[in-house]
Coordinates of C-alpha atoms and ligand atoms in Angstrom, one line a residue:
M167 CA 36.9 5.1 307.1
K168 CA 34.8 5.2 303.8
Y169 CA 36.6 5.8 300.2
Y170 CA 34.9 7.4 297.6
S171 CA 35.6 7.1 293.8
T172 CA 36.9 10.2 292.0
N173 CA 34.1 9.7 289.5
H174 CA 31.4 10.2 292.4
K175 CA 29.3 7.8 291.0
A176 CA 30.0 4.4 292.6
A177 CA 28.9 3.6 296.2
R178 CA 31.4 4.4 299.0
A179 CA 33.3 1.4 299.8
T180 CA 35.1 0.3 303.1
L181 CA 38.9 0.0 303.1
R182 CA 38.8 -3.8 302.4
D183 CA 36.5 -3.1 299.8
A184 CA 38.8 -0.7 298.2
V185 CA 42.1 -2.6 298.4
V186 CA 40.0 -6.0 297.3
R187 CA 38.5 -4.1 294.3
G188 CA 41.4 -1.6 293.3
L189 CA 39.2 0.3 291.0
A190 CA 35.8 1.9 291.8
E191 CA 32.8 0.3 289.6
D192 CA 32.5 3.6 287.9
R193 CA 36.3 3.2 286.9
G194 CA 37.4 6.1 289.1
L195 CA 40.2 6.0 291.8
Y196 CA 39.4 5.6 295.4
M197 CA 40.1 8.5 298.0
P198 CA 39.8 8.5 301.5
E199 CA 36.8 10.6 302.9
V200 CA 38.8 12.1 305.7
I201 CA 42.5 12.7 305.6
K202 CA 43.7 13.3 309.4
Q203 CA 46.0 15.4 310.4
L204 CA 49.1 14.4 312.8
P205 CA 48.9 15.6 316.4
A206 CA 51.4 17.9 317.4
S207 CA 52.8 15.6 319.8
F208 CA 53.9 13.6 316.6
W209 CA 55.9 16.6 315.4
D210 CA 57.6 17.2 318.6
E211 CA 58.8 13.5 319.0
M212 CA 59.6 12.9 315.4
A213 CA 63.2 13.7 315.2
E214 CA 63.7 10.8 317.9
M215 CA 61.6 8.3 316.3
T216 CA 63.0 5.4 314.0
F217 CA 61.5 4.9 310.6
Q218 CA 59.1 2.0 311.3
E219 CA 57.8 4.4 314.1
V220 CA 57.1 7.3 311.9
A221 CA 55.6 5.1 309.7
Y222 CA 53.2 3.4 312.1
R223 CA 51.9 6.6 313.0
V224 CA 51.2 7.7 309.4
A225 CA 49.5 4.6 308.8
D226 CA 47.3 4.9 311.7
A227 CA 46.1 7.9 310.3
F228 CA 45.1 6.4 307.2
F229 CA 44.2 2.6 308.3
G230 CA 43.9 3.0 312.3
E231 CA 39.9 2.8 312.0
D232 CA 40.0 -0.1 310.0
V233 CA 42.9 -2.5 310.9
E234 CA 43.7 -3.5 314.8
A235 CA 46.9 -1.6 316.0
E236 CA 48.6 -4.5 316.7
A237 CA 47.8 -6.2 313.1
L238 CA 48.8 -2.6 311.4
R239 CA 51.9 -2.1 313.5
K240 CA 53.1 -5.6 312.3
I241 CA 52.0 -5.0 308.5
V242 CA 54.1 -1.7 309.0
Y243 CA 57.4 -3.1 310.7
D244 CA 57.5 -6.2 308.1
T245 CA 57.1 -4.1 305.1
L246 CA 59.9 -1.5 306.2
D247 CA 62.5 -4.1 307.1
F248 CA 65.0 -1.8 305.4
D249 CA 65.9 1.8 305.4
T250 CA 65.3 5.1 303.1
P251 CA 68.3 7.1 303.7
V252 CA 68.6 11.0 302.7
V253 CA 72.0 11.3 301.4
K254 CA 73.8 14.5 300.4
V255 CA 74.8 14.9 296.9
E256 CA 75.8 18.6 297.2
D257 CA 75.2 21.3 299.0
N258 CA 71.3 21.9 299.4
I259 CA 70.7 18.8 297.0
Y260 CA 69.9 15.3 298.7
A261 CA 68.8 12.0 297.5
L262 CA 66.1 10.1 299.1
E263 CA 67.3 6.7 298.2
L264 CA 64.3 4.2 297.9
F265 CA 65.9 1.4 296.3
H266 CA 67.4 -0.7 299.5
G267 CA 64.5 -3.1 299.4
P268 CA 64.3 -6.5 298.1
T269 CA 63.9 -5.2 294.1
L270 CA 65.6 -2.4 294.7
A271 CA 62.9 0.5 293.8
F272 CA 60.7 2.5 295.8
K273 CA 57.5 0.3 294.7
D274 CA 58.7 -2.3 297.4
V275 CA 57.1 -0.1 300.2
G276 CA 53.6 -0.2 298.6
A277 CA 53.6 -3.7 297.4
R278 CA 55.0 -5.1 300.3
F279 CA 52.4 -3.2 302.5
M280 CA 49.7 -3.9 299.8
A281 CA 50.4 -7.9 300.1
R282 CA 50.2 -8.0 303.9
L283 CA 47.4 -6.0 304.1
L284 CA 45.5 -7.8 301.2
S285 CA 46.2 -11.0 303.4
H286 CA 45.1 -9.7 306.4
F287 CA 41.7 -9.0 305.1
S288 CA 41.3 -12.1 303.0
P289 CA 40.8 -15.0 305.7
A290 CA 37.9 -13.3 307.2
D291 CA 35.8 -14.2 304.4
G292 CA 37.1 -17.9 303.9
G293 CA 36.3 -17.1 300.1
S294 CA 38.3 -18.3 296.6
E295 CA 41.7 -17.1 295.7
V296 CA 42.3 -13.4 295.0
N297 CA 43.8 -13.0 291.5
V298 CA 46.0 -9.6 291.4
L299 CA 46.7 -8.3 287.9
V300 CA 49.3 -5.9 287.4
A301 CA 50.6 -4.0 284.4
T302 CA 54.2 -3.0 284.7
S303 CA 56.4 -0.9 282.7
G304 CA 59.5 -2.3 285.0
D305 CA 59.6 -2.0 288.6
T306 CA 55.9 -2.4 289.4
G307 CA 56.0 -5.9 288.2
S308 CA 59.1 -7.1 290.4
A309 CA 58.2 -4.9 293.2
V310 CA 54.5 -6.8 293.3
A311 CA 55.4 -10.0 292.3
N312 CA 58.4 -9.9 295.0
G313 CA 55.8 -8.5 297.8
F314 CA 53.2 -11.2 297.0
L315 CA 55.7 -14.3 296.4
G316 CA 54.6 -17.2 298.5
V317 CA 51.5 -15.4 299.8
E318 CA 48.8 -17.5 300.5
G319 CA 45.4 -17.5 298.9
I320 CA 46.7 -14.8 296.3
H321 CA 47.8 -15.5 292.7
V322 CA 49.3 -12.7 290.6
Y323 CA 49.5 -11.9 287.0
V324 CA 51.7 -9.5 285.7
L325 CA 51.4 -8.1 282.4
Y326 CA 54.4 -6.4 280.7
P327 CA 55.4 -5.1 277.3
K328 CA 57.1 -7.5 275.4
G329 CA 61.0 -6.2 274.6
K330 CA 60.4 -2.7 276.3
V331 CA 61.6 -3.4 280.0
S332 CA 65.4 -4.2 280.8
P333 CA 66.6 -7.9 280.9
I334 CA 67.2 -7.1 284.9
Q335 CA 63.6 -5.9 285.2
E336 CA 62.2 -8.9 283.3
C337 CA 63.8 -11.5 285.4
Q338 CA 62.8 -10.1 289.0
F339 CA 59.1 -11.1 287.5
T340 CA 59.5 -13.8 285.2
T341 CA 61.8 -16.5 287.2
L342 CA 59.5 -16.5 290.3
G343 CA 57.2 -19.3 289.8
K344 CA 54.8 -20.3 292.7
N345 CA 51.9 -18.1 292.7
I346 CA 53.3 -15.6 290.0
T347 CA 52.5 -15.6 286.5
A348 CA 54.2 -13.0 283.9
I349 CA 52.5 -12.1 280.5
E350 CA 54.4 -11.1 277.9
V351 CA 52.0 -8.5 275.9
D352 CA 52.9 -7.5 272.3
G353 CA 52.5 -4.0 272.8
V354 CA 53.2 -0.7 274.9
F355 CA 52.8 0.0 278.7
D356 CA 49.4 1.7 278.2
D357 CA 48.2 -1.6 276.1
C358 CA 48.9 -3.7 279.4
Q359 CA 47.3 -1.3 281.7
A360 CA 44.2 -1.2 279.3
L361 CA 44.0 -5.1 279.4
V362 CA 44.1 -4.7 283.3
K363 CA 41.5 -1.8 283.2
S364 CA 38.9 -4.1 281.1
A365 CA 39.7 -7.0 282.7
F366 CA 37.9 -5.5 285.9
M367 CA 35.3 -4.3 284.0
D368 CA 34.4 -7.8 282.3
K369 CA 31.2 -9.2 284.0
D370 CA 32.1 -12.8 282.7
L371 CA 35.7 -12.3 284.3
N372 CA 34.6 -11.1 287.6
A373 CA 31.8 -14.1 287.6
H374 CA 34.9 -16.3 287.1
M375 CA 37.2 -15.3 289.6
R376 CA 38.0 -12.6 292.2
L377 CA 40.3 -9.9 290.8
T378 CA 42.1 -6.8 292.3
S379 CA 44.7 -4.7 291.1
A380 CA 48.0 -3.8 292.6
N381 CA 48.8 -0.8 290.4
S382 CA 49.7 2.2 291.9
I383 CA 46.0 3.2 291.7
N384 CA 45.2 0.9 294.6
V385 CA 44.9 2.5 298.0
A386 CA 47.2 0.1 299.7
R387 CA 49.9 0.6 297.6
F388 CA 49.9 4.3 297.0
L389 CA 49.3 5.8 300.5
P390 CA 51.9 3.8 302.1
Q391 CA 54.3 5.8 300.0
A392 CA 53.7 8.8 302.3
F393 CA 55.7 7.1 305.1
Y394 CA 59.4 7.9 303.5
Y395 CA 58.5 11.5 303.0
F396 CA 57.9 11.7 306.5
W397 CA 60.8 10.1 307.3
A398 CA 63.1 12.1 304.7
Y399 CA 61.7 15.2 306.8
A400 CA 62.7 13.5 310.3
Q401 CA 66.1 13.1 308.9
M402 CA 66.3 16.5 307.9
L403 CA 65.4 17.6 311.1
R404 CA 68.4 16.0 312.6
L405 CA 70.7 17.2 310.2
N406 CA 69.6 20.8 310.5
A407 CA 69.4 20.5 314.6
G408 CA 66.9 22.9 315.4
K409 CA 67.7 25.4 312.0
A410 CA 64.4 26.1 310.1
F411 CA 64.3 25.2 306.4
N412 CA 62.1 25.0 303.6
L413 CA 61.8 21.7 301.7
T414 CA 61.3 21.3 298.2
F415 CA 60.6 17.5 297.2
C416 CA 61.4 16.6 293.5
V417 CA 59.6 13.4 292.8
P418 CA 60.4 11.6 289.0
S419 CA 57.1 10.8 288.1
G420 CA 55.2 8.6 285.8
N421 CA 51.7 7.7 286.9
F422 CA 52.0 10.1 289.7
G423 CA 51.4 7.6 292.5
N424 CA 54.6 8.7 294.2
I425 CA 54.0 12.3 293.9
C426 CA 50.3 11.8 295.0
S427 CA 51.4 10.2 298.2
A428 CA 53.5 13.0 299.1
L429 CA 50.5 15.7 298.4
F430 CA 48.5 13.4 301.1
G431 CA 51.4 14.0 303.2
H432 CA 51.5 17.4 303.0
V433 CA 47.6 17.5 303.7
M434 CA 48.2 16.0 307.0
G435 CA 50.7 18.4 307.9
L436 CA 54.0 17.5 306.6
P437 CA 55.8 21.0 305.9
V438 CA 56.8 21.3 302.4
K439 CA 57.5 24.1 300.6
R440 CA 56.8 23.0 297.1
F441 CA 56.8 20.0 294.9
I442 CA 58.4 19.5 291.5
A443 CA 57.2 16.6 289.1
A444 CA 59.9 15.7 286.8
N445 CA 59.1 13.9 283.7
N446 CA 60.9 12.4 281.0
A447 CA 59.9 12.9 277.4
N448 CA 56.3 11.6 278.3
S449 CA 55.6 15.2 279.2
V450 CA 51.7 15.6 279.6
F451 CA 51.7 16.7 283.0
Y452 CA 54.3 19.1 282.6
E453 CA 52.3 20.7 279.5
Y454 CA 49.2 20.5 281.6
L455 CA 50.9 22.9 284.2
Q456 CA 52.0 25.0 280.9
S457 CA 48.3 25.2 279.3
G458 CA 45.9 24.1 281.8
E459 CA 44.9 21.4 279.3
Y460 CA 45.3 17.6 280.0
R461 CA 45.8 16.1 276.8
P462 CA 46.8 12.2 277.3
R463 CA 48.3 10.3 274.4
P464 CA 50.3 7.2 274.1
S465 CA 53.3 6.8 275.6
I466 CA 56.6 7.1 274.2
Q467 CA 59.7 4.7 275.0
T468 CA 62.6 6.5 276.9
I469 CA 65.6 5.5 279.0
A470 CA 63.7 6.5 282.3
N471 CA 61.1 3.5 281.0
A472 CA 59.5 3.0 284.3
M473 CA 57.9 6.8 283.7
D474 CA 56.7 6.0 280.1
V475 CA 53.2 7.1 280.9
G476 CA 51.2 8.7 278.2
D477 CA 48.0 9.2 280.8
P478 CA 48.8 8.9 284.2
S479 CA 46.0 7.3 286.4
N480 CA 46.6 9.2 289.3
F481 CA 46.1 12.5 287.6
A482 CA 42.5 12.1 288.6
R483 CA 43.3 11.9 292.2
I484 CA 45.4 15.2 292.0
L485 CA 42.4 17.0 290.4
D486 CA 40.1 15.9 293.0
L487 CA 42.4 16.4 296.1
Y488 CA 42.5 20.3 295.0
N489 CA 38.7 20.5 294.3
R490 CA 37.8 19.4 297.9
K491 CA 36.6 21.9 300.6
D492 CA 38.2 20.5 303.3
I493 CA 41.5 20.6 302.0
Q494 CA 41.4 24.0 300.3
E495 CA 40.0 25.4 303.9
R496 CA 42.9 23.4 305.5
L497 CA 45.7 24.8 303.3
G498 CA 44.1 27.9 302.7
F499 CA 43.9 28.3 299.1
S500 CA 40.5 28.8 296.9
P501 CA 38.7 26.7 294.6
L502 CA 40.3 26.1 291.4
P503 CA 39.1 26.0 287.9
N504 CA 39.9 22.6 286.3
R505 CA 42.3 24.3 283.6
G506 CA 45.6 25.1 285.2
G507 CA 44.0 24.3 288.5
V508 CA 46.9 22.7 290.0
R509 CA 49.7 25.6 289.4
G510 CA 47.7 28.1 291.0
G511 CA 46.9 26.1 294.2
A512 CA 48.6 25.2 297.2
P513 CA 50.4 23.0 297.5
F514 CA 52.7 24.3 294.7
I515 CA 53.5 22.1 292.4
D516 CA 56.1 22.8 289.6
G517 CA 57.0 20.5 286.8
A518 CA 60.0 19.5 284.4
T519 CA 60.3 17.3 281.1
Y520 CA 63.8 16.1 280.1
T521 CA 64.7 14.3 276.9
D522 CA 66.9 10.9 276.9
A523 CA 70.0 13.4 276.0
Q524 CA 69.2 15.5 278.7
I525 CA 69.2 12.8 281.3
A526 CA 72.4 11.2 279.9
E527 CA 73.9 14.7 279.8
T528 CA 72.9 15.1 283.8
M529 CA 73.9 11.5 284.7
R530 CA 77.5 12.3 283.4
D531 CA 77.7 15.9 284.7
C532 CA 76.8 14.8 288.3
Y533 CA 78.9 11.8 288.1
A534 CA 81.8 13.8 287.2
R535 CA 81.3 16.5 289.8
T536 CA 80.0 14.5 292.8
G537 CA 80.9 10.8 292.0
Y538 CA 77.1 10.2 292.5
V539 CA 75.5 7.4 290.3
L540 CA 72.1 8.6 289.1
D541 CA 69.7 6.3 287.9
P542 CA 68.0 7.3 284.7
H543 CA 64.8 8.4 286.6
G544 CA 66.8 9.6 289.6
A545 CA 68.4 11.7 287.1
C546 CA 65.1 13.6 286.2
G547 CA 64.8 14.7 289.7
Y548 CA 67.9 15.7 290.0
R549 CA 68.2 17.8 287.0
A550 CA 64.6 19.7 287.9
L551 CA 66.3 20.5 291.4
K552 CA 69.6 21.7 289.6
E553 CA 67.5 24.4 287.2
Q554 CA 64.8 25.1 289.5
L555 CA 66.0 25.3 293.3
R556 CA 66.0 28.4 295.1
P557 CA 68.6 29.9 297.5
D558 CA 66.3 29.6 300.5
E559 CA 65.3 26.0 299.8
I560 CA 66.9 22.5 300.6
G561 CA 65.9 20.2 297.8
I562 CA 65.2 16.3 298.1
F563 CA 64.9 14.3 294.9
L564 CA 63.6 10.7 294.9
E565 CA 66.2 8.2 293.8
T566 CA 63.3 5.6 292.7
A567 CA 65.6 2.6 291.6
H568 CA 69.2 1.4 292.0
P569 CA 71.1 2.4 289.2
A570 CA 72.1 -0.9 288.3
K571 CA 68.5 -2.1 287.6
F572 CA 69.4 0.0 284.1
K573 CA 73.1 -1.5 284.1
D574 CA 73.4 -1.4 280.2
T575 CA 72.3 2.2 280.1
V576 CA 74.4 3.7 283.0
D577 CA 77.5 1.8 282.2
C578 CA 77.5 3.5 278.4
I579 CA 76.5 6.7 279.5
L580 CA 79.4 6.8 282.3
G581 CA 81.7 4.4 280.8
I582 CA 81.9 2.4 283.9
D583 CA 81.4 -1.1 284.7
L584 CA 78.9 -0.6 287.6
P585 CA 78.8 -3.6 290.2
I586 CA 75.6 -5.6 290.7
P587 CA 74.2 -5.8 293.9
E588 CA 73.8 -9.6 295.1
K589 CA 69.9 -9.1 295.5
L590 CA 70.0 -8.4 291.6
Q591 CA 72.4 -11.5 290.7
A592 CA 70.5 -13.8 292.4
F593 CA 67.1 -12.8 290.0
M594 CA 69.6 -13.0 287.2
R595 CA 70.1 -16.8 287.9
G596 CA 66.6 -17.9 287.5
K597 CA 65.0 -19.3 284.4
K598 CA 62.6 -17.1 282.5
Q599 CA 58.9 -18.3 282.2
S600 CA 56.2 -16.2 280.5
V601 CA 53.2 -16.5 278.4
P602 CA 52.9 -14.9 275.3
M603 CA 49.7 -12.6 274.7
T604 CA 48.5 -10.2 272.0
K605 CA 47.2 -6.7 273.2
D606 CA 43.6 -8.0 272.1
F607 CA 41.5 -7.8 275.1
A608 CA 39.2 -11.2 273.8
A609 CA 42.6 -13.2 273.9
F610 CA 43.4 -12.2 277.3
K611 CA 39.9 -12.7 278.5
G612 CA 40.2 -16.5 277.2
Y613 CA 43.2 -16.9 278.8
L614 CA 42.1 -16.0 282.3
L615 CA 38.7 -17.8 281.8
K616 CA 40.6 -21.5 281.5
Q617 CA 42.6 -20.6 284.9
Ligands
PLP196 C1 57.3 3.6 288.9 C2 58.7 4.3 288.6 C3 58.5 5.7 288.9 C4 57.3 6.8 288.6 O1 56.4 6.7 289.7 P1 55.4 6.8 289.5 O2 54.4 6.8 290.8 O3 54.4 6.1 288.7 O4 54.8 8.3 289.2 C5 59.7 6.5 288.8 N1 61.0 5.6 289.0 C6 61.0 4.5 288.9 C7 62.2 3.9 289.0 C8 60.0 3.6 288.7 O5 59.9 2.3 288.9

């Protein structure tokens, strides 16, 4: 399978090159040329399958041409050694709990898959070490660092905004040592992302070291996120025991990698009626749906900080997907203008945006009525379903992280003392090590050239 760039200027790449490069030379994002539909037999058997079996079939459709069956199966089975259960919160509203992995957030899925795929590809060229650069607004750093920890031939640099991630998040990537280096940038998330992007484009750096990205722009990170949407559907099939249902997924969104993988799932045949992208106060996508104009701007800090993104990178993928003829034909919608395009098309996407005060109110309300403890990100998803779910729909919102990752915020809002899972306590016992950095690219480049 070949991968093209959303900017359509760079040459098409193999899967291996797309994974190693992360971003195409023309700064576009890689897209698979073909998005296969899953065969009828898959849908017939799905309700009897395990998560790993479902995921392997989806992975085979994406990567089967480029990775031998046994190797791919092993990568999928190793990646998913934890469950992503669908849990009922109240009538017609379910949480897809994505926080049962090693760092208690959904990014574990993509990060673990990518680490394994990259190390599968690396030995073949017997070359030098691969350096993974990753910018994080919180959870990416921990998921990527832990996904790659101890993987031979790979060094990871995690760039994070100083003082803007929670202490619990910070300890999950600053205490690991080994092949993981944490870089503490005096700036906001977008500055970290800009440093990473500039590094990839820099000739001197690329001559000096092999660089790759593990942000959600990497195809090996974002495509595997489709796995759990299929698994959620399989679980709903069992719960509904043969009765038909209309499924709406509500995805708390920042860089839009997660919802983008859901759209890919839909293109592969996953029966979803509607998607809702729930934003915090960083409402660029929401405003795009309203006005048809995409106006990126600097991110603002919120209590759902992993969604503090002012210029979502995967927006380019969403536009590209909606403009593809093969997909328009398959899903039966007509070509879309760029302005307001997503709104008019199928699959249908709605939006929502919530202030910190609304997020807090939602967490309190849900806890009081149902006993379910939402994290601030999941709370955006839950609220959008409460406000927008139609009577003929079943809604699943993604609980993207364990609430204990935001313990101070959650305790303060709910007036409780949330227990910290042992997995998190173990990180908190480690010693922080980080490299201070300004947001100036010359300084970052100088540092990397010395490595
Ligand atoms: C990364 C993250 C998000 C946003 O996901 P995107 O794929 O960037 O849209 C939401 N919630 C949590 C907890 C996250 O870590």
